[in-house]
GROMACS .gro file of N, CA and C in nm:
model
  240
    1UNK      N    1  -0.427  -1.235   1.576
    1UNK     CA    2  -0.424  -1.107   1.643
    1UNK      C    3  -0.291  -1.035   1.620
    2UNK      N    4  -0.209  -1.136   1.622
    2UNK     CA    5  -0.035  -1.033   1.580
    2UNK      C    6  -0.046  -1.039   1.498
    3UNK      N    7  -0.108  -1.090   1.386
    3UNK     CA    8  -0.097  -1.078   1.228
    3UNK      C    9  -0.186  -0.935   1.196
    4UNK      N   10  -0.254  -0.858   1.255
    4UNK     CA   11  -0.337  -0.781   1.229
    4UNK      C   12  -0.254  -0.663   1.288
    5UNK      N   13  -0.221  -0.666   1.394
    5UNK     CA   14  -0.130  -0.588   1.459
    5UNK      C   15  -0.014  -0.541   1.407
    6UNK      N   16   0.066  -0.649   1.368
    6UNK     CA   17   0.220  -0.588   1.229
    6UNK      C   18   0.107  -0.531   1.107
    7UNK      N   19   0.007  -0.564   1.062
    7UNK     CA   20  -0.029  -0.501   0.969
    7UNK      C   21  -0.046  -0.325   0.988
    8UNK      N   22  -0.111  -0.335   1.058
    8UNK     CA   23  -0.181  -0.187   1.148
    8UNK      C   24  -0.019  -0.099   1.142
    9UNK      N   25   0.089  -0.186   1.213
    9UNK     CA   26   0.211  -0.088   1.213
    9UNK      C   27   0.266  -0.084   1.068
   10UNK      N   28   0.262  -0.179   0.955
   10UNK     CA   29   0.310  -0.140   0.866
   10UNK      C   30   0.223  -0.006   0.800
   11UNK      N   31   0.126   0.010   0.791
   11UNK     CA   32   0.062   0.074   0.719
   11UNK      C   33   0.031   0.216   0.805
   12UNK      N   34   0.053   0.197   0.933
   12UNK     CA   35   0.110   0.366   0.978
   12UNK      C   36   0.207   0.406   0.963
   13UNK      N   37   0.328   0.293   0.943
   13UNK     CA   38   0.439   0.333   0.918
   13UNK      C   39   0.468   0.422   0.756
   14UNK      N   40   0.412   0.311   0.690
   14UNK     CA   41   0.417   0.385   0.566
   14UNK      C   42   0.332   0.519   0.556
   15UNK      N   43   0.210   0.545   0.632
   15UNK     CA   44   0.160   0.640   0.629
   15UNK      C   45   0.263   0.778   0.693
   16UNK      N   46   0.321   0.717   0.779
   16UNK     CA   47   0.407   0.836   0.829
   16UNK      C   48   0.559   0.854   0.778
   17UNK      N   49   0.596   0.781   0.733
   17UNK     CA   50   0.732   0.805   0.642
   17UNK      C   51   0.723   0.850   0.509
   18UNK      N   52   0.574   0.854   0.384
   18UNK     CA   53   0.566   0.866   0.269
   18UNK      C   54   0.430   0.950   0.282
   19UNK      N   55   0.409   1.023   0.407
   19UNK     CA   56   0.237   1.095   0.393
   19UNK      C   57   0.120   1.060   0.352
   20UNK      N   58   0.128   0.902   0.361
   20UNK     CA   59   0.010   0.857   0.247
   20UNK      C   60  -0.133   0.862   0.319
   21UNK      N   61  -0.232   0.859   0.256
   21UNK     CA   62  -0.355   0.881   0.329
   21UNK      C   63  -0.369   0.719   0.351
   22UNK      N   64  -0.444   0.698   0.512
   22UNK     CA   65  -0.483   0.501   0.513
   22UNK      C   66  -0.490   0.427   0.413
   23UNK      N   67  -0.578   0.487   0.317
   23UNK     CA   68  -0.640   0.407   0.191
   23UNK      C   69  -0.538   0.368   0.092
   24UNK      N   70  -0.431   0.473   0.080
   24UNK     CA   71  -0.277   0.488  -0.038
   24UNK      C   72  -0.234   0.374   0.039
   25UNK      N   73  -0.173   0.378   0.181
   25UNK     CA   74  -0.103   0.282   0.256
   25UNK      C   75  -0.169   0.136   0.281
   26UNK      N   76  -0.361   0.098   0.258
   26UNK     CA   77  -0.362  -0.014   0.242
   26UNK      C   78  -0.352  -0.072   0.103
   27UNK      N   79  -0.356   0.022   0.020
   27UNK     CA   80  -0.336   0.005  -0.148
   27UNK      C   81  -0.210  -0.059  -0.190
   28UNK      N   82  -0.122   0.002  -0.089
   28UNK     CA   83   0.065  -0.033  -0.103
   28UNK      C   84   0.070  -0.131  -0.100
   29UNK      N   85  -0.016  -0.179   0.063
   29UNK     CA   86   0.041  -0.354   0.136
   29UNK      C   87  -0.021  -0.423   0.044
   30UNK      N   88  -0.140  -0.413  -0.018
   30UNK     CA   89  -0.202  -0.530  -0.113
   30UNK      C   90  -0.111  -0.505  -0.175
   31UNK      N   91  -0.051  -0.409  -0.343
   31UNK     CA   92   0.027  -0.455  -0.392
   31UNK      C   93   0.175  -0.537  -0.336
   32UNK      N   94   0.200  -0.503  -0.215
   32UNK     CA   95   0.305  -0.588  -0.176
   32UNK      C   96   0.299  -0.751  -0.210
   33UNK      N   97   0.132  -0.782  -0.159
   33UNK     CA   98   0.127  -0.910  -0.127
   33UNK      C   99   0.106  -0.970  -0.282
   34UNK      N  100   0.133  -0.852  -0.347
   34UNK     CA  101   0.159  -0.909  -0.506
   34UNK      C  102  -0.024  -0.890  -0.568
   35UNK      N  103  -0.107  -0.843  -0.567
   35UNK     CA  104  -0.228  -0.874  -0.605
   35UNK      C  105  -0.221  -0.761  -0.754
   36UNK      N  106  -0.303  -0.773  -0.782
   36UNK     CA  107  -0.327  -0.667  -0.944
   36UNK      C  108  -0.418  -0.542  -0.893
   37UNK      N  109  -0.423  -0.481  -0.980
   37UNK     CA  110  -0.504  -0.376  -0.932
   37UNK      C  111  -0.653  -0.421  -0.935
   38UNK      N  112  -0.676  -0.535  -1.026
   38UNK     CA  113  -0.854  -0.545  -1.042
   38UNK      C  114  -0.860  -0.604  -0.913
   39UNK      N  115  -0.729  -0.701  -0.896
   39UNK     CA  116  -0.772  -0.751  -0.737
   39UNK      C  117  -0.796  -0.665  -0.603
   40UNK      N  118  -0.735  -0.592  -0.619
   40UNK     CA  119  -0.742  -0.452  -0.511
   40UNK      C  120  -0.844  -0.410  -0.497
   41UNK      N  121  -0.881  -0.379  -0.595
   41UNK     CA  122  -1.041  -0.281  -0.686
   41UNK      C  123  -1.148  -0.395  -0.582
   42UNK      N  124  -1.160  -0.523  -0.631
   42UNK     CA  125  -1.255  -0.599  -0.547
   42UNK      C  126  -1.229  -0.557  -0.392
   43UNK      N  127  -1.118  -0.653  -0.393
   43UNK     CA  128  -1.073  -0.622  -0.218
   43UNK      C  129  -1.159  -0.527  -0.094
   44UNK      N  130  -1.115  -0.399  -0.162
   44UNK     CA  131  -1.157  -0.270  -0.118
   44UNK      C  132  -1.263  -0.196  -0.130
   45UNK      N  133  -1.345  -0.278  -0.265
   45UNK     CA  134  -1.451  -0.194  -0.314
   45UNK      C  135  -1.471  -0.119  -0.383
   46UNK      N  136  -1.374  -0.068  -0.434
   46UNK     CA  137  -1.354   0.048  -0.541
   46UNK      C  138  -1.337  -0.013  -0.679
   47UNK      N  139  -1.365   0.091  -0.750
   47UNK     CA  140  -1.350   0.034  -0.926
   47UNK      C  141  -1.159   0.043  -0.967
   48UNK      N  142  -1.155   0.012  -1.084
   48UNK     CA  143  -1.060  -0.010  -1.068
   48UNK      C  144  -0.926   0.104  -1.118
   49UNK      N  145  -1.021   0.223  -1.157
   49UNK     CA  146  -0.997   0.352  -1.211
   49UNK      C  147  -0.919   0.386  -1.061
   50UNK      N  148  -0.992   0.392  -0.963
   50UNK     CA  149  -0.981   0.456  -0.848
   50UNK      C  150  -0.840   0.387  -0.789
   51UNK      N  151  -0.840   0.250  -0.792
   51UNK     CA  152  -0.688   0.192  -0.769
   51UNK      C  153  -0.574   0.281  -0.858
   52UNK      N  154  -0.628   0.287  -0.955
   52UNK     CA  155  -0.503   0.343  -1.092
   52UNK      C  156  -0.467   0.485  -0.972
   53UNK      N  157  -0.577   0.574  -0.979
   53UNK     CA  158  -0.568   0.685  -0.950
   53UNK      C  159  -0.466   0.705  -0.760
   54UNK      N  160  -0.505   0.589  -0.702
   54UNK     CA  161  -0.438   0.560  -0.546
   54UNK      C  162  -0.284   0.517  -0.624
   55UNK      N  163  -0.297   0.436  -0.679
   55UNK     CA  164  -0.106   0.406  -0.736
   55UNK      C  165  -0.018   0.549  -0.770
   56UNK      N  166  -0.105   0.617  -0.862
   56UNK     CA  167  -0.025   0.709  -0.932
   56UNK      C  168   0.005   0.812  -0.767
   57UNK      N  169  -0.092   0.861  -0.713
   57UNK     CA  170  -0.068   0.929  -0.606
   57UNK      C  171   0.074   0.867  -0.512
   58UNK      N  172   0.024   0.733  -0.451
   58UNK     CA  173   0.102   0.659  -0.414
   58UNK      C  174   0.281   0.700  -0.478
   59UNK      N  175   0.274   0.674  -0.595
   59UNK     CA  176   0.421   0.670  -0.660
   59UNK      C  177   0.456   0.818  -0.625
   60UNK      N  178   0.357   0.891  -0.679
   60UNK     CA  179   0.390   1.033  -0.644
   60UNK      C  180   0.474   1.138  -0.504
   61UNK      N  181   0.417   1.082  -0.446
   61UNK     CA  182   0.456   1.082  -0.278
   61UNK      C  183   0.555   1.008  -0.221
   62UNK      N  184   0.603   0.897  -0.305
   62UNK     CA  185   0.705   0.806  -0.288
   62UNK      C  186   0.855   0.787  -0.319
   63UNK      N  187   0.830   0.861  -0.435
   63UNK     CA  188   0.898   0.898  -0.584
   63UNK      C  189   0.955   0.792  -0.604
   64UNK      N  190   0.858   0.649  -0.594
   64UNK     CA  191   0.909   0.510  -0.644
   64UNK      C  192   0.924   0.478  -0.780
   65UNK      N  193   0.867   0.563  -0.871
   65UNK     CA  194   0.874   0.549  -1.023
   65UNK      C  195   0.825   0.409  -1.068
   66UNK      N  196   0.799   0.341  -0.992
   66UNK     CA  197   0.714   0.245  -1.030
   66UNK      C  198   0.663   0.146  -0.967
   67UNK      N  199   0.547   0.058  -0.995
   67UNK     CA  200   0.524  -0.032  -0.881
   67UNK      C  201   0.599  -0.151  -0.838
   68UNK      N  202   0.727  -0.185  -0.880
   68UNK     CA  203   0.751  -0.215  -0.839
   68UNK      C  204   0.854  -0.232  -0.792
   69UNK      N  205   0.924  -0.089  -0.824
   69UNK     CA  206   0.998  -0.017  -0.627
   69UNK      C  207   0.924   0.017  -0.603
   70UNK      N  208   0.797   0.095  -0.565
   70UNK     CA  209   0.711   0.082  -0.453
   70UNK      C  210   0.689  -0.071  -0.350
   71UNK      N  211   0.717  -0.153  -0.433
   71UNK     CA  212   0.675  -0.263  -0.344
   71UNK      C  213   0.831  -0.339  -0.303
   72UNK      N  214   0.927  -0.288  -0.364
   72UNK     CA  215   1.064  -0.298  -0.255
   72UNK      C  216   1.017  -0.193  -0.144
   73UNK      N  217   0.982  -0.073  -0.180
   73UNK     CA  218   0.980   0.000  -0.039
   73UNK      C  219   0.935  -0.037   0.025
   74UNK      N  220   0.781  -0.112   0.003
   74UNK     CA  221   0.713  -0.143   0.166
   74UNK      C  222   0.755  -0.281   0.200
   75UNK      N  223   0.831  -0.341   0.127
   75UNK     CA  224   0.933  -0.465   0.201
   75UNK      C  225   1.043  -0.424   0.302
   76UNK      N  226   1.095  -0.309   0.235
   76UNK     CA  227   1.179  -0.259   0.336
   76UNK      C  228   1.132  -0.138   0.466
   77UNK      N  229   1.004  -0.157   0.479
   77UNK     CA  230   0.906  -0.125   0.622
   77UNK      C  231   0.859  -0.260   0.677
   78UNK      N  232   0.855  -0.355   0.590
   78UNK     CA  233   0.794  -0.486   0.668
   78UNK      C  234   0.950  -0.530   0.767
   79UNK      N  235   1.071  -0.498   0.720
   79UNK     CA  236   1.147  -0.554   0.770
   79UNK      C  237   1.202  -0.457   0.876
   80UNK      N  238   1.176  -0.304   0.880
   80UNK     CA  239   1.226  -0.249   0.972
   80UNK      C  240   1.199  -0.279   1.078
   0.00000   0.00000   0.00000
């Protein structure tokens, strides 16, 4: 139940510090937890075009330049 709960705040958090829509911000935390995009693509349901297309947005809005400072950033929301 607290494991679901820090999730819920990370991913509003990121939604409200980087504008991301839910779906960008659960797209983030999977790549956090290190997964690939085909893994995401399953995960979520979506093909895996549609992940590509949530990353690029993602970076866009982030201006992480890549995935992986994007995924220092949402380490440094897991720890705030």
């Amino acid at each position: 139940m607290a494991e679901r709960r820090e999730l819920r705040r990370r991913k509003l958090e990121l939604q409200d510090r980087y504008g991301l829509t839910p779906r960008e911000a659960q797209v983030a935390l999977c790549l956090s937890e290190g997964l690939s995009y085909a893994e995401i693509a399953e995960r979520l349901g979506v093909s895996y075009h549609t992940i590509c297309s949530h990353v690029k947005s993602i970076l866009h809005k982030t201006g992480a330049g890549s995935s992986r400072k994007l995924v220092a950033m949402v380490a440094k929301v897991h720890n705030a």
